Coordinates of C-alpha atoms in Angstrom, one line a residue:
M1 CA -25.7 16.1 -21.9
K2 CA -25.9 20.3 -21.5
K3 CA -28.7 20.1 -19.5
I4 CA -26.7 17.8 -17.1
L5 CA -23.3 19.9 -17.1
S6 CA -25.5 22.8 -16.1
K7 CA -26.1 21.4 -12.7
I8 CA -23.4 19.6 -11.5
N9 CA -21.8 21.1 -9.0
Y10 CA -18.7 23.4 -10.4
P11 CA -16.8 24.0 -7.3
L12 CA -16.3 19.7 -6.8
L13 CA -15.4 19.7 -10.2
I14 CA -13.2 22.0 -10.1
I15 CA -11.5 21.1 -7.4
T16 CA -11.1 17.4 -8.4
I17 CA -9.9 17.8 -12.3
I18 CA -7.3 20.5 -9.4
F19 CA -6.1 17.4 -7.8
A20 CA -6.4 14.9 -9.9
I21 CA -3.6 16.8 -12.4
F22 CA -2.0 18.0 -9.2
G23 CA -1.9 13.9 -8.7
L24 CA -0.8 13.6 -11.7
V25 CA 2.4 15.8 -11.1
M26 CA 3.1 14.3 -8.0
I27 CA 3.1 10.7 -8.9
Y28 CA 5.4 11.2 -12.4
S29 CA 8.2 13.7 -9.2
S30 CA 7.7 10.6 -7.2
S31 CA 8.5 7.7 -9.2
N32 CA 10.8 9.0 -12.3
V33 CA 14.1 7.3 -9.9
S34 CA 11.8 4.3 -8.8
A35 CA 10.6 3.7 -12.1
I36 CA 14.0 2.8 -13.2
L37 CA 15.9 1.5 -10.8
R38 CA 13.5 -0.7 -9.1
Y39 CA 10.9 -1.8 -11.1
D40 CA 13.3 -1.5 -14.5
V41 CA 10.4 1.1 -16.5
D42 CA 11.1 3.5 -18.2
S43 CA 10.9 6.7 -16.3
S44 CA 7.3 7.8 -16.6
Y45 CA 5.6 4.1 -16.3
F46 CA 3.4 5.5 -13.1
F47 CA 2.6 8.5 -14.9
K48 CA 1.4 7.1 -17.8
K49 CA -0.7 4.5 -16.6
Q50 CA -2.6 6.8 -13.4
F51 CA -3.8 9.3 -16.5
I52 CA -4.9 6.3 -18.8
F53 CA -6.9 5.3 -16.0
E54 CA -8.0 8.3 -14.9
I55 CA -9.3 9.4 -18.4
A56 CA -11.7 6.7 -18.9
A57 CA -12.3 6.7 -15.5
F58 CA -13.5 10.4 -15.9
I59 CA -15.0 9.7 -19.6
G60 CA -17.0 6.7 -18.4
G61 CA -18.2 8.6 -15.2
F62 CA -19.8 11.8 -17.4
I63 CA -20.9 9.2 -19.9
F64 CA -22.7 6.4 -17.7
I65 CA -22.7 7.9 -14.1
L66 CA -23.8 11.0 -14.4
K67 CA -26.5 10.2 -16.6
L68 CA -28.1 6.8 -14.0
P69 CA -30.8 8.4 -11.9
T70 CA -29.9 6.8 -8.5
K71 CA -33.6 5.1 -8.3
Y72 CA -32.2 2.7 -11.1
Y73 CA -29.7 1.8 -8.5
R74 CA -32.0 -1.0 -6.8
Y75 CA -31.4 -3.2 -10.2
F76 CA -28.0 -4.0 -10.0
S77 CA -27.4 -3.4 -6.3
K78 CA -27.5 -6.8 -4.6
I79 CA -25.9 -8.4 -7.6
A80 CA -22.9 -6.2 -6.7
I81 CA -22.7 -6.3 -3.2
F82 CA -22.5 -10.2 -3.5
G83 CA -20.7 -10.5 -7.1
I84 CA -17.9 -8.0 -5.0
I85 CA -18.2 -10.5 -2.1
A86 CA -17.4 -13.7 -4.3
V87 CA -14.7 -11.8 -6.5
L88 CA -12.9 -11.0 -3.0
A89 CA -13.3 -15.0 -1.6
L90 CA -11.9 -16.3 -5.1
L91 CA -9.0 -13.6 -4.1
F92 CA -7.5 -17.0 -2.0
I93 CA -7.7 -19.0 -4.8
A94 CA -6.2 -16.9 -7.2
G95 CA -5.2 -14.1 -6.0
S96 CA -1.8 -12.5 -6.3
V97 CA 0.3 -11.6 -3.3
A98 CA 2.1 -7.7 -3.2
N99 CA 3.5 -6.0 0.2
G100 CA 2.1 -9.3 2.8
A101 CA -1.5 -8.9 1.3
K102 CA -3.3 -11.0 -1.1
S103 CA -5.4 -8.7 -2.2
W104 CA -4.7 -8.3 -5.9
Y105 CA -5.4 -9.6 -9.6
E106 CA -3.4 -9.8 -12.0
I107 CA -4.5 -10.3 -15.5
G108 CA -2.1 -9.6 -17.9
K109 CA -0.3 -6.4 -16.8
M110 CA -2.9 -4.9 -15.3
S111 CA -4.0 -5.2 -12.2
I112 CA -6.4 -5.3 -10.2
Q113 CA -8.2 -4.7 -6.3
P114 CA -10.7 -5.6 -6.3
T115 CA -11.8 -4.3 -2.0
E116 CA -12.1 -0.9 -3.6
F117 CA -14.6 -1.5 -5.6
A118 CA -16.1 -3.4 -2.9
K119 CA -16.1 -0.7 -0.8
I120 CA -17.9 1.5 -3.3
F121 CA -20.7 -1.9 -3.7
L122 CA -21.6 -1.3 -0.3
I123 CA -22.1 2.0 0.3
I124 CA -24.8 1.3 -3.1
Y125 CA -26.0 -1.2 -1.6
L126 CA -27.0 -0.5 1.8
A127 CA -28.2 3.3 0.2
V128 CA -31.2 1.3 -2.0
Y129 CA -31.8 -0.8 1.3
Y130 CA -32.2 1.2 3.4
H131 CA -34.5 3.4 1.5
R132 CA -36.4 0.7 0.3
V133 CA -37.1 -0.1 4.5
S134 CA -38.0 3.9 5.0
T135 CA -41.1 3.9 2.8
K136 CA -41.9 1.1 4.0
P137 CA -45.9 1.6 5.5
K138 CA -46.6 2.9 8.7
N139 CA -48.4 0.4 10.0
K140 CA -45.7 -1.7 9.0
K141 CA -43.1 -1.1 11.8
I142 CA -40.0 -0.8 11.6
N143 CA -37.4 -4.6 12.5
F144 CA -34.8 -6.2 14.2
I145 CA -34.0 -8.6 10.7
D146 CA -35.4 -4.7 8.7
M147 CA -32.5 -3.4 11.0
F148 CA -29.6 -6.1 10.5
F149 CA -30.1 -8.5 7.4
P150 CA -27.7 -6.0 5.0
L151 CA -25.5 -5.8 7.9
I152 CA -24.6 -9.7 6.5
P153 CA -22.3 -8.6 4.0
A154 CA -21.4 -6.0 5.0
I155 CA -19.6 -8.2 8.0
I156 CA -19.0 -10.8 5.2
T157 CA -16.5 -8.6 3.4
F158 CA -15.2 -6.9 6.4
I159 CA -13.7 -10.2 7.0
L160 CA -12.6 -11.3 3.9
V161 CA -11.0 -8.1 3.7
A162 CA -9.1 -8.7 7.0
A163 CA -7.9 -12.2 6.0
Q164 CA -5.8 -10.2 3.0
P165 CA -4.7 -9.4 5.4
D166 CA -5.2 -6.0 4.7
L167 CA -6.2 -3.5 7.6
G168 CA -7.1 0.5 6.5
G169 CA -9.4 -1.8 3.8
A170 CA -11.1 -3.1 6.9
A171 CA -11.4 0.2 8.8
I172 CA -12.4 2.1 6.4
I173 CA -15.3 -0.6 5.3
A174 CA -16.0 -1.0 9.0
L175 CA -16.0 2.7 9.2
I176 CA -18.7 3.9 6.3
T177 CA -20.3 0.4 7.8
A178 CA -20.7 2.3 11.3
A179 CA -21.4 5.5 10.3
I180 CA -24.5 4.3 8.1
F181 CA -26.2 2.4 9.9
F182 CA -26.0 5.5 13.3
S183 CA -26.8 7.8 11.7
L184 CA -30.2 6.5 10.0
P185 CA -32.6 9.1 10.5
F186 CA -35.0 6.7 11.5
G187 CA -38.3 7.4 15.0
K188 CA -37.9 5.5 18.3
P189 CA -38.9 2.0 18.2
A190 CA -36.5 1.9 14.8
K191 CA -34.0 3.4 17.1
K192 CA -34.1 0.8 19.9
A193 CA -33.2 -2.1 17.0
I194 CA -30.6 -0.5 15.7
Y195 CA -28.6 -0.2 18.8
K196 CA -29.4 -3.7 19.2
V197 CA -28.4 -4.4 15.3
G198 CA -25.2 -1.7 16.3
I199 CA -24.5 -3.4 19.1
L200 CA -24.6 -7.0 18.3
G201 CA -22.6 -5.9 14.7
I202 CA -19.9 -4.2 16.7
V203 CA -19.6 -8.2 18.7
I204 CA -19.0 -9.6 15.3
M205 CA -16.7 -7.9 14.5
A206 CA -14.7 -7.5 17.7
I207 CA -14.4 -11.6 17.4
A208 CA -13.7 -11.3 13.4
I209 CA -10.5 -8.5 14.7
I210 CA -8.9 -11.0 17.2
F211 CA -9.1 -14.4 16.2
L212 CA -8.4 -13.1 12.4
G213 CA -5.1 -10.9 14.2
K214 CA -3.7 -13.7 15.6
N215 CA -4.7 -16.2 12.6
F216 CA -3.8 -14.0 9.7
L217 CA -1.4 -10.8 10.3
Q218 CA 2.2 -10.9 8.8
G219 CA 4.8 -9.6 11.7
Y220 CA 5.5 -6.3 10.3
Q221 CA 1.4 -5.9 10.7
V222 CA 1.7 -6.3 13.9
N223 CA 4.8 -4.3 14.8
R224 CA 2.7 -1.1 13.4
I225 CA 0.0 -1.6 15.9
L226 CA 2.4 -1.9 18.5
H227 CA 5.3 0.2 17.8
F228 CA 3.6 3.2 15.8
S229 CA 4.1 5.6 18.9
K230 CA 8.4 5.1 18.1
P231 CA 8.9 4.3 15.3
C232 CA 12.2 5.6 15.2
A233 CA 13.2 4.4 17.6
R234 CA 13.1 0.7 16.0
V235 CA 14.4 1.5 12.2
N236 CA 15.5 -1.7 10.4
Y237 CA 16.7 -0.8 7.4
G238 CA 14.3 -2.7 5.5
D239 CA 10.9 -2.2 2.9
N240 CA 8.2 -3.9 5.7
D241 CA 9.4 -2.2 8.8
T242 CA 7.3 0.2 9.9
G243 CA 10.4 2.8 11.2
Y244 CA 11.6 2.8 8.5
Q245 CA 9.5 3.7 6.0
V246 CA 7.6 6.4 8.8
C247 CA 11.3 8.3 9.0
N248 CA 11.8 8.2 6.4
G249 CA 8.7 9.7 5.2
F250 CA 9.4 12.5 7.9
I251 CA 13.1 13.1 7.0
A252 CA 10.9 14.1 3.7
I253 CA 9.0 16.9 5.2
H254 CA 12.5 18.2 7.7
N255 CA 14.0 18.7 4.5
G256 CA 11.2 20.6 2.9
G257 CA 11.0 22.7 5.3
L258 CA 8.3 26.3 4.8
F259 CA 8.9 25.9 0.9
G260 CA 10.3 23.0 -0.2
V261 CA 13.5 22.3 -1.9
G262 CA 11.6 22.4 -5.3
L263 CA 9.7 20.4 -7.9
G264 CA 11.5 16.7 -8.7
N265 CA 14.3 18.0 -5.8
S266 CA 13.0 14.7 -3.3
T267 CA 16.1 12.9 -2.3
Q268 CA 13.8 10.2 -0.3
K269 CA 12.3 9.0 -3.4
R270 CA 15.7 7.9 -4.5
L271 CA 15.2 4.7 -3.3
Y272 CA 15.3 5.8 0.7
L273 CA 11.1 5.4 0.8
P274 CA 10.1 2.9 -0.9
D275 CA 6.1 4.0 -1.8
S276 CA 6.9 7.1 -2.6
H277 CA 4.7 7.0 -5.0
T278 CA 1.6 5.0 -3.3
D279 CA 1.1 5.4 0.3
F280 CA 4.0 8.4 1.2
I281 CA 3.4 10.8 -1.6
F282 CA 2.2 12.6 1.3
P283 CA 5.5 13.3 3.1
I284 CA 6.8 14.1 -0.9
I285 CA 5.1 17.3 -1.5
C286 CA 6.0 18.0 1.6
E287 CA 9.3 17.7 0.4
E288 CA 10.0 19.5 -2.8
L289 CA 7.0 21.6 -2.6
G290 CA 7.1 22.4 1.5
L291 CA 4.9 22.5 4.8
I292 CA 2.9 24.5 3.4
A293 CA 1.7 22.7 0.0
G294 CA 1.3 20.2 2.3
I295 CA -1.7 22.2 4.7
L296 CA -3.1 23.5 1.0
V297 CA -3.5 20.2 0.4
I298 CA -5.2 18.9 3.2
I299 CA -7.3 22.4 2.9
G300 CA -8.3 21.7 -0.8
Y301 CA -9.6 18.0 0.7
F302 CA -11.8 19.2 3.7
A303 CA -12.6 21.3 1.3
M304 CA -13.6 19.0 -1.3
L305 CA -15.6 17.3 2.2
F306 CA -17.3 20.3 2.8
I307 CA -18.8 21.0 -0.3
I308 CA -19.9 16.8 -0.5
L309 CA -21.2 17.2 2.9
N310 CA -23.5 20.3 2.1
I311 CA -24.9 18.3 -0.7
A312 CA -25.9 15.0 0.8
K313 CA -27.7 17.5 3.5
E314 CA -29.6 18.9 0.3
A315 CA -30.5 15.1 -0.8
R316 CA -34.3 14.1 -0.9
T317 CA -34.5 10.9 -0.6
L318 CA -32.8 8.1 2.1
R319 CA -30.9 7.3 -1.5
N320 CA -29.5 9.9 -2.4
S321 CA -28.1 11.4 1.3
I322 CA -26.6 8.0 2.2
L323 CA -24.9 7.6 -1.0
V324 CA -23.0 10.6 -0.5
F325 CA -22.8 10.6 3.3
G326 CA -20.4 7.2 2.7
I327 CA -19.2 9.1 -0.5
F328 CA -18.3 11.6 2.1
I329 CA -16.8 9.0 5.4
Y330 CA -15.1 7.4 2.6
L331 CA -13.2 9.9 1.4
M332 CA -12.6 11.2 5.4
A333 CA -11.3 8.0 5.7
H334 CA -8.7 7.8 3.0
I335 CA -7.7 10.8 4.1
L336 CA -7.1 11.0 7.6
I337 CA -5.8 7.1 8.0
N338 CA -2.8 8.1 5.3
I339 CA -1.8 11.6 6.6
L340 CA -2.0 10.2 10.7
G341 CA -0.5 7.3 10.2
V342 CA 2.6 8.4 7.6
L343 CA 2.8 11.1 11.1
S344 CA 2.9 8.3 12.9
L345 CA -0.8 9.5 14.7
I346 CA -1.9 6.3 14.2
P347 CA -0.7 3.0 13.5
L348 CA 1.0 2.5 9.4
T349 CA -2.2 0.5 7.5
G350 CA -1.0 1.5 3.9
V351 CA -4.1 3.4 3.2
P352 CA -4.0 5.7 -0.1
L353 CA -4.6 9.4 -1.0
P354 CA -7.0 10.3 -3.4
F355 CA -5.6 11.3 -7.1
L356 CA -2.6 12.3 -4.9
S357 CA -1.1 8.2 -4.5
Y358 CA -0.6 6.3 -7.8
G359 CA -3.4 3.3 -8.0
G360 CA -5.4 2.7 -11.1
S361 CA -8.4 0.1 -8.9
Y362 CA -8.2 2.9 -5.8
N363 CA -8.9 5.9 -8.5
I364 CA -11.4 4.5 -11.2
C365 CA -13.1 4.6 -7.4
V366 CA -12.7 7.3 -6.6
I367 CA -14.0 9.4 -10.2
A368 CA -17.1 7.8 -9.6
A369 CA -17.8 7.5 -6.3
L370 CA -17.3 11.7 -6.8
C371 CA -19.2 11.3 -10.3
I372 CA -21.5 9.5 -7.9
V373 CA -21.8 12.7 -5.8
Q374 CA -22.1 14.9 -8.9
R375 CA -25.3 12.5 -9.7
V376 CA -27.2 13.9 -7.3
N377 CA -26.3 17.0 -6.7
I378 CA -28.6 17.0 -9.9
E379 CA -31.3 15.0 -8.4
N380 CA -30.9 17.8 -5.9
K381 CA -31.8 20.8 -8.5
E382 CA -34.0 18.7 -9.9
E383 CA -36.1 18.5 -7.4
A384 CA -35.5 22.5 -6.1
I385 CA -36.9 23.6 -9.9
K386 CA -40.1 20.9 -9.6
E387 CA -40.5 22.5 -5.8
K388 CA -40.5 26.0 -6.5
I389 CA -42.6 25.4 -10.3
A390 CA -45.1 24.3 -7.6
R391 CA -45.4 26.3 -5.2
I392 CA -45.5 28.5 -8.0
E393 CA -48.5 27.1 -9.2

């Protein structure tokens, strides 16, 4: 374990720990009132649950993910992606509805959101598959089928998530798939197949969006898309109204000014802002700690993303490069879609922020993803040492 720990990326680890601790503090601060008044539980209920989930995820990540070489992912990548597709399909029979979407399994007092696991499993599957394609003998050309086959589970996953309906989750799955697919470093013959398959995939997803939009979208989701640019012009006092949520988020940011009203002193968390500890935690941070704190959060996120992108560039195999690049897109998409949504620059989709938003399934997946990045960094350093020794010999 000491050898492994000596090769991890410590700047990334430090940023991760800072975000985890800061997130726990803000989850307690933003949820302590609503926990009592809205959910009838003790004030630290959401803090304690998040703490347990994160500790379990960190322990599991350090024990299993950091020790497992990525070359072994090929043994479970297919089982993982097709297994999670089956789990997503079963949601329509056995799932629970929350916030208008059938996205959850209720197991006792615990809720599990399989969409979050699907994002990580999809990245692993695409990385393993396209790495295998890249190792084909030179006398065998990469063809249309080679490129299209892995998109089948990606498209099925997209459709199942969009049908819940979870527009934010579906958008992130589409972004991850498209970013990985169009960044594949194959030669000119393969590029032709990539463009053909890419166009076909976009057409299929567009048809799915049109069909699902007509048959599955809730009224409030349609309103979010149609009226996101002027939310405060149509405020109705209900939790599902985009204007109500976004405008109270604006009030929170305005109240905070540059330096905030003080930790724990938010007025908007007192049931004015319904999702103050989940999707709308960023405005609460700005209200309590100021716009400067909000800017520092964004800087911290982009520092994390910068480190992750550099690890992807240093990867010695296509598998590892896709793994880390996919995780880069996954985290960046969550950050941008959440912050731009609460600022009404894009339609609101209910996407959480890494570490800051409350959510067991999501934050377990974020920690697992960052542990995969650390594992790739370990392998990068091991390969660099081997290359150095080979040059000396």
